Structure formats: C-alpha cells, structure tokens
PDB file of C-alpha atoms and ligand atoms in Angstrom:
ATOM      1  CA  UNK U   1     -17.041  10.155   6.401  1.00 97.00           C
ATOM      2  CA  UNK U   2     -14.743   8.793   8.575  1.00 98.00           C
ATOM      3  CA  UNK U   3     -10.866   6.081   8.154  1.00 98.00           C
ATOM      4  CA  UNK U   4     -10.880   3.559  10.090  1.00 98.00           C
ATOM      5  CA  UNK U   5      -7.299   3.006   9.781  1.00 98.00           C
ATOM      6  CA  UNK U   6      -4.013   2.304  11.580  1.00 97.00           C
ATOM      7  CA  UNK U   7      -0.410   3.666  10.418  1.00 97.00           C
ATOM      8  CA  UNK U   8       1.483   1.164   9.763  1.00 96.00           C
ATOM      9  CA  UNK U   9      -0.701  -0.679   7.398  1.00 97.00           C
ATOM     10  CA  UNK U  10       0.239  -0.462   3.526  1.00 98.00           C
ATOM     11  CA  UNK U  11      -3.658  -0.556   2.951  1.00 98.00           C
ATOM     12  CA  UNK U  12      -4.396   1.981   5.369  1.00 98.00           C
ATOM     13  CA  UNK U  13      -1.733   4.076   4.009  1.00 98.00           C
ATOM     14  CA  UNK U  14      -2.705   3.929   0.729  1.00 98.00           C
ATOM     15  CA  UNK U  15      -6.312   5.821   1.366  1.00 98.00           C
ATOM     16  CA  UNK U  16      -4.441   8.215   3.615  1.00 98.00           C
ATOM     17  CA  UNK U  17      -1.784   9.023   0.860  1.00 98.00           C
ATOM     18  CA  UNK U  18      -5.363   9.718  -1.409  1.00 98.00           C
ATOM     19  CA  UNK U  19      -7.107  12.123   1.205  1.00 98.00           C
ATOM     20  CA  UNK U  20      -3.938  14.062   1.723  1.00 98.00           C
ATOM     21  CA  UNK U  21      -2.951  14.613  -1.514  1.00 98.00           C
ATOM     22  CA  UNK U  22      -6.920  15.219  -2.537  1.00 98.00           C
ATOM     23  CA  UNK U  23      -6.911  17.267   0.645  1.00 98.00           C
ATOM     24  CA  UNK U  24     -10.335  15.796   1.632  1.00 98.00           C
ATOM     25  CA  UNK U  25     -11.738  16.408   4.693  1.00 98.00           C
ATOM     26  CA  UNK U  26     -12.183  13.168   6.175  1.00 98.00           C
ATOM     27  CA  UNK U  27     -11.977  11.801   9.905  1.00 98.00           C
ATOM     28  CA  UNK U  28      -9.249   9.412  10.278  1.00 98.00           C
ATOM     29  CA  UNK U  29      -9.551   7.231  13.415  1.00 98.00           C
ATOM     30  CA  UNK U  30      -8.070   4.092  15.032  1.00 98.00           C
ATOM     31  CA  UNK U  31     -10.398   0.919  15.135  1.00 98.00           C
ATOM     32  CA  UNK U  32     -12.360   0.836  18.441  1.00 96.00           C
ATOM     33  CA  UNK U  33     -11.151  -0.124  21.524  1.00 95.00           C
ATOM     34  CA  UNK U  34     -10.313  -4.206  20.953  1.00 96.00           C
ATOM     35  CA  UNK U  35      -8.819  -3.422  17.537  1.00 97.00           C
ATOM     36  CA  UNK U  36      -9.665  -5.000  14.222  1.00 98.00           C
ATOM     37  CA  UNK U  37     -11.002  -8.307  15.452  1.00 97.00           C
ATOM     38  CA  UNK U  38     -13.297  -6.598  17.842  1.00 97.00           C
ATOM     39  CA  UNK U  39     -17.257  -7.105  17.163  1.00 97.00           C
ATOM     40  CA  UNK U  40     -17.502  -3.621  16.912  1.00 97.00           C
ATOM     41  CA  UNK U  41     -15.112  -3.614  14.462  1.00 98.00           C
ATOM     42  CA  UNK U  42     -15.884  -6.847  13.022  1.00 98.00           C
ATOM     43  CA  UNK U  43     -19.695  -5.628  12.396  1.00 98.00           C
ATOM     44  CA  UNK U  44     -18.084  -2.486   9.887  1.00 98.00           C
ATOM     45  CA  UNK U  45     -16.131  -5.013   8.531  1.00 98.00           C
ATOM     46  CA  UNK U  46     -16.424  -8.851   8.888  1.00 98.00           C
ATOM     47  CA  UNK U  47     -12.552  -9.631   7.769  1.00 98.00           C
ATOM     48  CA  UNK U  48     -11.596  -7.661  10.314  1.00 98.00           C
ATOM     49  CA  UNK U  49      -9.033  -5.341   8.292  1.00 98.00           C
ATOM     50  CA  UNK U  50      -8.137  -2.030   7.554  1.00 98.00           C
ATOM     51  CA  UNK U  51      -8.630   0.289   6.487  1.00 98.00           C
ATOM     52  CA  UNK U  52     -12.535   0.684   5.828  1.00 98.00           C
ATOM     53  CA  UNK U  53     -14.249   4.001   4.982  1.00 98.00           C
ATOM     54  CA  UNK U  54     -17.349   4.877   6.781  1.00 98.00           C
ATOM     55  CA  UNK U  55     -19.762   6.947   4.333  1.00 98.00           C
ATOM     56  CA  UNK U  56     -21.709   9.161   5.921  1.00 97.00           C
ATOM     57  CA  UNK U  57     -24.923   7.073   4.640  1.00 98.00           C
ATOM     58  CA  UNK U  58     -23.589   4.635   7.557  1.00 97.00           C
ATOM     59  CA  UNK U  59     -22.305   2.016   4.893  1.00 98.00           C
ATOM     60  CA  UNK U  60     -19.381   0.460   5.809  1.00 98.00           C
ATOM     61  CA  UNK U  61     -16.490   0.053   2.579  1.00 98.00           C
ATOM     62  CA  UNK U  62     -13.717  -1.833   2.710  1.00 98.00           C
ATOM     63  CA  UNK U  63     -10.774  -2.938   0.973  1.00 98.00           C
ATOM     64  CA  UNK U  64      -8.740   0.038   0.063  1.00 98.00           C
ATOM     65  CA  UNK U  65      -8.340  -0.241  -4.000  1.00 98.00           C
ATOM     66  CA  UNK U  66     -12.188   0.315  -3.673  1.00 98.00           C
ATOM     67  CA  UNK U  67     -12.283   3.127  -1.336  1.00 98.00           C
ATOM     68  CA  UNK U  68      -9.810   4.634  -3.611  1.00 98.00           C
ATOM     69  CA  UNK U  69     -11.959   4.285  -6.301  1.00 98.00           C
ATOM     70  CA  UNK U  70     -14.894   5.445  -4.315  1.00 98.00           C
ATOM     71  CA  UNK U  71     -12.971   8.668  -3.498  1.00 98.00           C
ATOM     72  CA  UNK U  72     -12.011   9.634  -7.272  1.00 98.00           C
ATOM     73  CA  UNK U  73     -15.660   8.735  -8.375  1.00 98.00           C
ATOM     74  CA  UNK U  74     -17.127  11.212  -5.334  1.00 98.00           C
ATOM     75  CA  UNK U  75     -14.319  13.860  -4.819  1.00 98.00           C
ATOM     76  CA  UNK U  76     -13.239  14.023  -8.435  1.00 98.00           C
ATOM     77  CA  UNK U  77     -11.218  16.958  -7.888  1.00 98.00           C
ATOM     78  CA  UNK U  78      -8.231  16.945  -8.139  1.00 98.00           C
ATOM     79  CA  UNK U  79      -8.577  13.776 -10.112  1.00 98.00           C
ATOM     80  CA  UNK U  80      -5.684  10.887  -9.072  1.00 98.00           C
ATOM     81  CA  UNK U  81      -6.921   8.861 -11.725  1.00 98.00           C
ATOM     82  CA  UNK U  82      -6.351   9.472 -16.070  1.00 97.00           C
ATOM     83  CA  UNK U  83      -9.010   9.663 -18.501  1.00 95.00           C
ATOM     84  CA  UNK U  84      -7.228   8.065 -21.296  1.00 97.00           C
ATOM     85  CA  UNK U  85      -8.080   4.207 -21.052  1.00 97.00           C
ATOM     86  CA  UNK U  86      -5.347   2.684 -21.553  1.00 97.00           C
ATOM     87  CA  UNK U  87      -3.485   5.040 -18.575  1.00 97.00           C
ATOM     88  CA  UNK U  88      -6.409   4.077 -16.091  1.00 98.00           C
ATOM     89  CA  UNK U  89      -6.597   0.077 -17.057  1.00 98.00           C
ATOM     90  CA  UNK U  90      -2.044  -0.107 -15.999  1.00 98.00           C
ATOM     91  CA  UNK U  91      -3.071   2.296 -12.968  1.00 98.00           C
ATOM     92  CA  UNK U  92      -5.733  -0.575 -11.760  1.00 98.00           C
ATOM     93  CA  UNK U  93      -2.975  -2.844 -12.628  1.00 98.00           C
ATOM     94  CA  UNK U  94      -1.056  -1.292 -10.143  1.00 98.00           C
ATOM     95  CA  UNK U  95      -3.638  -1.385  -7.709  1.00 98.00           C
ATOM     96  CA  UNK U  96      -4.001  -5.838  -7.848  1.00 97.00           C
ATOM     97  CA  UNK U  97      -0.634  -6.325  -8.620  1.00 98.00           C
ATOM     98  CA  UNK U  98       1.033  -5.733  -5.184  1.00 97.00           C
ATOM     99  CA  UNK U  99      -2.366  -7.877  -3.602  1.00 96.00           C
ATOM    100  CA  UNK U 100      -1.764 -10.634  -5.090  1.00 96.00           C
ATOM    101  CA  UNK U 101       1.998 -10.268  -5.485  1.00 97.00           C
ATOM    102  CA  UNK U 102       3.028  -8.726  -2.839  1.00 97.00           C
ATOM    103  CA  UNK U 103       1.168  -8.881   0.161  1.00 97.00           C
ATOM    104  CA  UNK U 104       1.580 -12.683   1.000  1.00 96.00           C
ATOM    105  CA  UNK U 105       4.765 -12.349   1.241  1.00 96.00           C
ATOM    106  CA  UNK U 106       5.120  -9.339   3.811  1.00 96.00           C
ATOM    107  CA  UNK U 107       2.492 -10.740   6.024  1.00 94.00           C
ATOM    108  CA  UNK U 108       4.463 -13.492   6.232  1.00 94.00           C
ATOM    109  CA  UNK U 109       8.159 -12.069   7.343  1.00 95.00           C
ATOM    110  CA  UNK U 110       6.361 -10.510   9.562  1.00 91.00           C
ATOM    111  CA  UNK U 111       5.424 -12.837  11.769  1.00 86.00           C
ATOM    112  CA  UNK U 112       8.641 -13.915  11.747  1.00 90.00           C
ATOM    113  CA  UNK U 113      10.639 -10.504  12.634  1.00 87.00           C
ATOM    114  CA  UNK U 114      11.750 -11.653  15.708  1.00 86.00           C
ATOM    115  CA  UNK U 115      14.515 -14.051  15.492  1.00 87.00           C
ATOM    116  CA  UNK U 116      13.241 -16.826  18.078  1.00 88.00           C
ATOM    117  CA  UNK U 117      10.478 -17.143  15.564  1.00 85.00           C
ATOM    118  CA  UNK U 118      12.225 -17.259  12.518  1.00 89.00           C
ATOM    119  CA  UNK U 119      12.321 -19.768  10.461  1.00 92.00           C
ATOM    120  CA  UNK U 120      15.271 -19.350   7.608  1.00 92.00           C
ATOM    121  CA  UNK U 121      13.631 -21.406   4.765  1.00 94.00           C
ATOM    122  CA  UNK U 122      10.789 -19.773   4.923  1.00 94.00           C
ATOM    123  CA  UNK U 123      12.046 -16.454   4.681  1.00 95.00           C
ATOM    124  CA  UNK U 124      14.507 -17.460   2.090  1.00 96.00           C
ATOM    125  CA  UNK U 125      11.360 -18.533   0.111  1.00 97.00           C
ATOM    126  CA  UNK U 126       9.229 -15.284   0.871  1.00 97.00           C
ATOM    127  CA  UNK U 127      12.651 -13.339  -0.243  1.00 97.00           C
ATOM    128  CA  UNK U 128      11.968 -15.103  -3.239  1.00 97.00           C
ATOM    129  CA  UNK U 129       8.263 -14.789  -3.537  1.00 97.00           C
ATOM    130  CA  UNK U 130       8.325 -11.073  -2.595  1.00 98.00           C
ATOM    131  CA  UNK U 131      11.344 -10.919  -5.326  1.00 98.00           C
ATOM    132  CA  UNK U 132       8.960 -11.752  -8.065  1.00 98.00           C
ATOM    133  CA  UNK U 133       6.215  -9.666  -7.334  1.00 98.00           C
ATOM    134  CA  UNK U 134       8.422  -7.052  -7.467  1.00 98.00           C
ATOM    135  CA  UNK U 135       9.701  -7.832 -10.998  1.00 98.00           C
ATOM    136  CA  UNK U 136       5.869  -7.887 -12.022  1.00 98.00           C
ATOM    137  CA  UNK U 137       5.578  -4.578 -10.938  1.00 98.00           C
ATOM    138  CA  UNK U 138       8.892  -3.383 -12.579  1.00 98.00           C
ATOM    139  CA  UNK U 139       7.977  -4.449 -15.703  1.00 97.00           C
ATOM    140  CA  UNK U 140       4.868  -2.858 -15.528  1.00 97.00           C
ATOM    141  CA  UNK U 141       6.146   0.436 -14.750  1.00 96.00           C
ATOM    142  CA  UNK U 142       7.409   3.736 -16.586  1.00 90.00           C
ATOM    143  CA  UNK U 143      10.396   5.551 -16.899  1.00 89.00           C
ATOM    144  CA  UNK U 144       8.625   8.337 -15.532  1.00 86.00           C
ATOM    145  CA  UNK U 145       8.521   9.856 -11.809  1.00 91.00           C
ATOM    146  CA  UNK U 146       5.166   8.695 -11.233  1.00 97.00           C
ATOM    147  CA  UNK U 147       3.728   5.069 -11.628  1.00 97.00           C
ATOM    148  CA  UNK U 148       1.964   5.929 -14.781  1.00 96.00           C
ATOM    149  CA  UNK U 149       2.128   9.085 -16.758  1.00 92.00           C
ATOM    150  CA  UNK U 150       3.543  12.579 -14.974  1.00 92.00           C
ATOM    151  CA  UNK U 151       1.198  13.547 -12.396  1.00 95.00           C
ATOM    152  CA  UNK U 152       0.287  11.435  -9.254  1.00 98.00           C
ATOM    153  CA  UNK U 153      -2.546   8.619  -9.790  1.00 98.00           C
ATOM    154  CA  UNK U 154      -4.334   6.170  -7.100  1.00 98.00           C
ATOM    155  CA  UNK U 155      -1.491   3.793  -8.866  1.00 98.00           C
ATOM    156  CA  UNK U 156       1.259   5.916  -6.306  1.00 98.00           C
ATOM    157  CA  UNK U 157      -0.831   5.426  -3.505  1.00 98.00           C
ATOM    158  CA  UNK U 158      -0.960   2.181  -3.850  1.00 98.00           C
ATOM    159  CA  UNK U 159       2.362   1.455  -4.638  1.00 98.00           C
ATOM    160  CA  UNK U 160       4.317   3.788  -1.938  1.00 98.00           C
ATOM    161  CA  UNK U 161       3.213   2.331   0.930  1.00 98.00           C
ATOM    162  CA  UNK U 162       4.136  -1.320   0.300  1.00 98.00           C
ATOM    163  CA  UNK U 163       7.388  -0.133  -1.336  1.00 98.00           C
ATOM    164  CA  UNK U 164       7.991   1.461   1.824  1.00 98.00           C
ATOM    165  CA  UNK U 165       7.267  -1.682   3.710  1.00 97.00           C
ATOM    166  CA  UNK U 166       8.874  -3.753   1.713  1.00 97.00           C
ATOM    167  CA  UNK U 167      12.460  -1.510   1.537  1.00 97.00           C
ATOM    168  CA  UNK U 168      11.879  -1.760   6.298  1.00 95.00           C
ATOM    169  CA  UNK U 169      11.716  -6.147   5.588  1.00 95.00           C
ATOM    170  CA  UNK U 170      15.070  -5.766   3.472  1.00 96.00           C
ATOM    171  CA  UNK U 171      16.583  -3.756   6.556  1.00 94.00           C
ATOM    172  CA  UNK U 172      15.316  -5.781   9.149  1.00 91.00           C
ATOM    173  CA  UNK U 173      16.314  -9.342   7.492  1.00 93.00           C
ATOM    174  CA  UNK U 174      19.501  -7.814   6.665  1.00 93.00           C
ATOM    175  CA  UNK U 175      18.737  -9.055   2.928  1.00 94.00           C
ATOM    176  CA  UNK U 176      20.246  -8.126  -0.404  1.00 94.00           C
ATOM    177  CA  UNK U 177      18.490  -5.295  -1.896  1.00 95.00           C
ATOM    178  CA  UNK U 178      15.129  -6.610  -4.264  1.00 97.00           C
ATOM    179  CA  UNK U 179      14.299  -3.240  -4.812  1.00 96.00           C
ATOM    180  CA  UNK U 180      17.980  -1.544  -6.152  1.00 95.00           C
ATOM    181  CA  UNK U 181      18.433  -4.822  -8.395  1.00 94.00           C
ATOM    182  CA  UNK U 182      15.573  -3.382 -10.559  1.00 97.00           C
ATOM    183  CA  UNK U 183      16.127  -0.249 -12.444  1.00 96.00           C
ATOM    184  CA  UNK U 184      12.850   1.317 -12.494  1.00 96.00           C
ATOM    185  CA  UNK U 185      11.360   0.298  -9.698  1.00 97.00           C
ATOM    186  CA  UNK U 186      14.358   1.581  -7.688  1.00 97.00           C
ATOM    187  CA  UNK U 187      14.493   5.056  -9.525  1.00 97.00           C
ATOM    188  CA  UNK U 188      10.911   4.979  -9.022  1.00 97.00           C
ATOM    189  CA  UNK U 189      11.176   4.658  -5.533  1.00 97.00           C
ATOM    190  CA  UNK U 190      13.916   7.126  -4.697  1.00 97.00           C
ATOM    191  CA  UNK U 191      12.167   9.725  -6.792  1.00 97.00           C
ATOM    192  CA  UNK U 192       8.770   8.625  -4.810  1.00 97.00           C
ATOM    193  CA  UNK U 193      10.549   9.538  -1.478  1.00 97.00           C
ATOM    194  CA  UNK U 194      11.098  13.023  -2.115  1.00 97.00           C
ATOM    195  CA  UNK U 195       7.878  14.219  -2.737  1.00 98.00           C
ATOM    196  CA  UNK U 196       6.476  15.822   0.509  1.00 98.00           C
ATOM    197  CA  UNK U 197       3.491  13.863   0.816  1.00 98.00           C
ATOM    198  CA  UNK U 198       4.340  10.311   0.181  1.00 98.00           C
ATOM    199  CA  UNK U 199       7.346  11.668   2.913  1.00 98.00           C
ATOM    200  CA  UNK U 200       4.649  12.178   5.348  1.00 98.00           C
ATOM    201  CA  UNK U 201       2.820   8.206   4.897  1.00 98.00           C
ATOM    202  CA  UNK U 202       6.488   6.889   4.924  1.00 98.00           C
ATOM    203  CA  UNK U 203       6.856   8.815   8.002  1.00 98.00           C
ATOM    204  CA  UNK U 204       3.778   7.327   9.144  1.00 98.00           C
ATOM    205  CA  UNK U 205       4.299   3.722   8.451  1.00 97.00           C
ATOM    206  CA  UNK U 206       7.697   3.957   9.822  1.00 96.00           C
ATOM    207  CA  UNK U 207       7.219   5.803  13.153  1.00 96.00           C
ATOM    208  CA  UNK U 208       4.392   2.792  13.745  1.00 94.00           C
ATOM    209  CA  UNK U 209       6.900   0.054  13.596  1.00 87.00           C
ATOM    210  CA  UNK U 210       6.709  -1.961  16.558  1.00 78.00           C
ATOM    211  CA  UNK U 211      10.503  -2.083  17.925  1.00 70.00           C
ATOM    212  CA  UNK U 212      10.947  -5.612  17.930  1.00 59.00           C
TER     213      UNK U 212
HETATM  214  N1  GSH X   1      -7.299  -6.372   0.419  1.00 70.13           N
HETATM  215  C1  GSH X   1      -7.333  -5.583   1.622  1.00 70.13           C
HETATM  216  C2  GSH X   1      -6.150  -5.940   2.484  1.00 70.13           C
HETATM  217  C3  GSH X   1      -6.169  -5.187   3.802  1.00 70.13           C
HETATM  218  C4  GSH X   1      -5.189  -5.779   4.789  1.00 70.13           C
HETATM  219  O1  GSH X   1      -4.545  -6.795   4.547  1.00 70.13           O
HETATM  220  N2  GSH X   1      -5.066  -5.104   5.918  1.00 70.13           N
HETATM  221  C5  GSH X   1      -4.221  -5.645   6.953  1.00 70.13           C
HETATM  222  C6  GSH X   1      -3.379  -4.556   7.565  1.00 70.13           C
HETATM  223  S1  GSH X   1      -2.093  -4.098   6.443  1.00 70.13           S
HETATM  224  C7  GSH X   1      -5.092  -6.223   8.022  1.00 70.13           C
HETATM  225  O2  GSH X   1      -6.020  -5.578   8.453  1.00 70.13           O
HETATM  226  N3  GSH X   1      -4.782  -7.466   8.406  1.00 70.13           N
HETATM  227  C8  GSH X   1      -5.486  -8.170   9.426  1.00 70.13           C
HETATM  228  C9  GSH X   1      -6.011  -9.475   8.941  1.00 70.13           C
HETATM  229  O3  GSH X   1      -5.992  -9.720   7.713  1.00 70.13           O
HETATM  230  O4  GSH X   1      -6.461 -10.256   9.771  1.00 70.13           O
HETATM  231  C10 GSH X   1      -7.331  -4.098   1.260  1.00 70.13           C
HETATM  232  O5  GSH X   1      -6.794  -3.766   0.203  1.00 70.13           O
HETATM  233  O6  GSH X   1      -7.878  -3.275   2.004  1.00 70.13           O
END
C-alpha cells in the first residue's frame, strides 16, 4: 500500500495522522513528477487530489474520510474508531462537517495570501463563512480531550489538521481569533497540540507552508 500525499494538505494529513498513530506500515510518497494534475496522477485519481491510497490490489482510493475508513475496517488494531453507535455516527459527523463547512472557505484565503491578490470583501466573507463552520463543529464537540469520548478516533484526525490550518489563515490575515472565541473548540485544540503525534502532522503541515 502506498500515500500518495503531500504535507501541507489537511486531507493528506488526516490519513497520515491515522497510519502514525495505527503505526501501519505504509509507503508515503509525493504525487509523480507533474503533481496532482498530472495524467499519471490524474489516471489514480481523476479529481486530481490528495491524498489517495494505493491498495496493493492496484485500486486506486481516494478521498481521505474513506481511506480512513478503509484503514479501521483492514488494520483494526488499534481501533481509532468506537463500537458504541451513537460514538461512531458524531465521529463520522466529524469527518463531513469540516468538508462541507470548512474547506470552502480555506481554499479560498488561500488563493488570496498574497496581498496583491487580495481581495478584502471576500476574505471578510470567508472570515465569516469559515466562522460558522467552526461553530458547527463546536457545538458538536465534547468537553473531553479528544473529539469524541477519551481515546483518539478517525474524528481527531480529521479535525487536527484543518484546525491547524485554519489557526496559520488567522495568523497570516492578521484576523481576530475564530478559534479562542469558542470554548471547546479552543480547549480542544490546545489540548490537541500537545499530544506527540498530532505535534508531528502540525509540524508537517506547517514546515510545508509556502513562504509567501
Ligand atoms: N474530499 C477530498 C478533498 C481533498 C482535497 O481537497 N485535497 C486538496 C489538497 S488539501 C487538493 O488536492 N486540491 C486540489 C484540487 O482540488 O484541485 C478528501 O477528503 O480527500
């Protein structure tokens, strides 16, 4: 099995966060040579993102919420995902919830890091957008240390990663804080930075970060 994956990318990050803390044995590689767009790329994957997981059958898998999945269902040990029902339906939550909530939003400040390309409505609107999705997720989550119950769940690897991104688009747009103004999600995400291995993604993600 191989990752095709690249650091920076939330999506990426979250399959990496799962084969570290699983310790699985797995290849993790850049896309070929021409990146994601490439038609070598683009025949694994016809969107042209990351990450995808290569199975060893040759079948291609994208989008990372299902490689996750894919990963608990073949390497079920140690499990990142509960067996009570309830526990595993708010973990999947937490696996659409920054998709459709959250992701929009960062891909579009990004294009717009550098100042010449900036424009200020927009971002004030994304601020918002982004703002939102991150109340949906507060809500959603626990007073505990991890997203949902007290031991690590695909849920954290999905949610670290963006977090991590989104905390780097408050720094760079010198904006007010979305994630301190909510409670949980910001004790959440200080707790979520000490652990050793969501350390090592952040490090990751942020050591990518094009200087712009
Ligand atoms: N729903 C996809 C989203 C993946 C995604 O957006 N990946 C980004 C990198 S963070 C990408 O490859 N973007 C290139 C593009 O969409 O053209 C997943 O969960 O895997």
């Amino acid at each position: 099995m191989k990752l095709y994956s690249v650091p920076i990318s939330p999506f990426a990050a979250r399959v990496r966060l799962s084969i570290y803390r699983k310790g699985l044995n797995i290849e993790i590689v850049p896309p070929p040579e021409g990146g994601i767009k490439s038609d070598a790329y683009l025949a694994l994957n016809p969107m042209g993102q990351v990450p995808t997981l290569l199975l060893d059958s040759g079948f291609a898998l994208p989008e990372s919420a299902t490689i996750l999945e894919y990963l608990e269902d073949v390497f079920p040990t140690p499990s990142l995902r509960p067996t009570d029902v309830e526990d595993l339906a708010r973990v999947r939550l937490f696996l659409r919830l920054p998709d459709f909530h959250i992701r929009p939003s960062i891909f579009a400040l990004r294009g717009m890091r550098d100042p010449a390309n900036r424009n200020e409505d927009v971002v004030k609107t994304q601020f918002e957008v982004l703002d939102q999705g991150l109340s949906y997720i507060d809500h959603y989550l626990s007073e505990d240390v991890w997203a949902v119950g007290n031991r690590p769940s695909i849920a954290d690897c999905a949610l670290v990663p963006i977090f991590n991104i989104v905390s780097f688009m408050v720094l760079v747009y010198n904006h007010s804080d979305i994630i301190s103004k909510y409670q949980k999600l910001s004790a959440y995400w200080q707790a979520a930075k000490t652990d050793e291995i969501n350390a090592k993604v952040i490090a990751e993600q942020l050591a990518a970060i094009p200087k712009a």
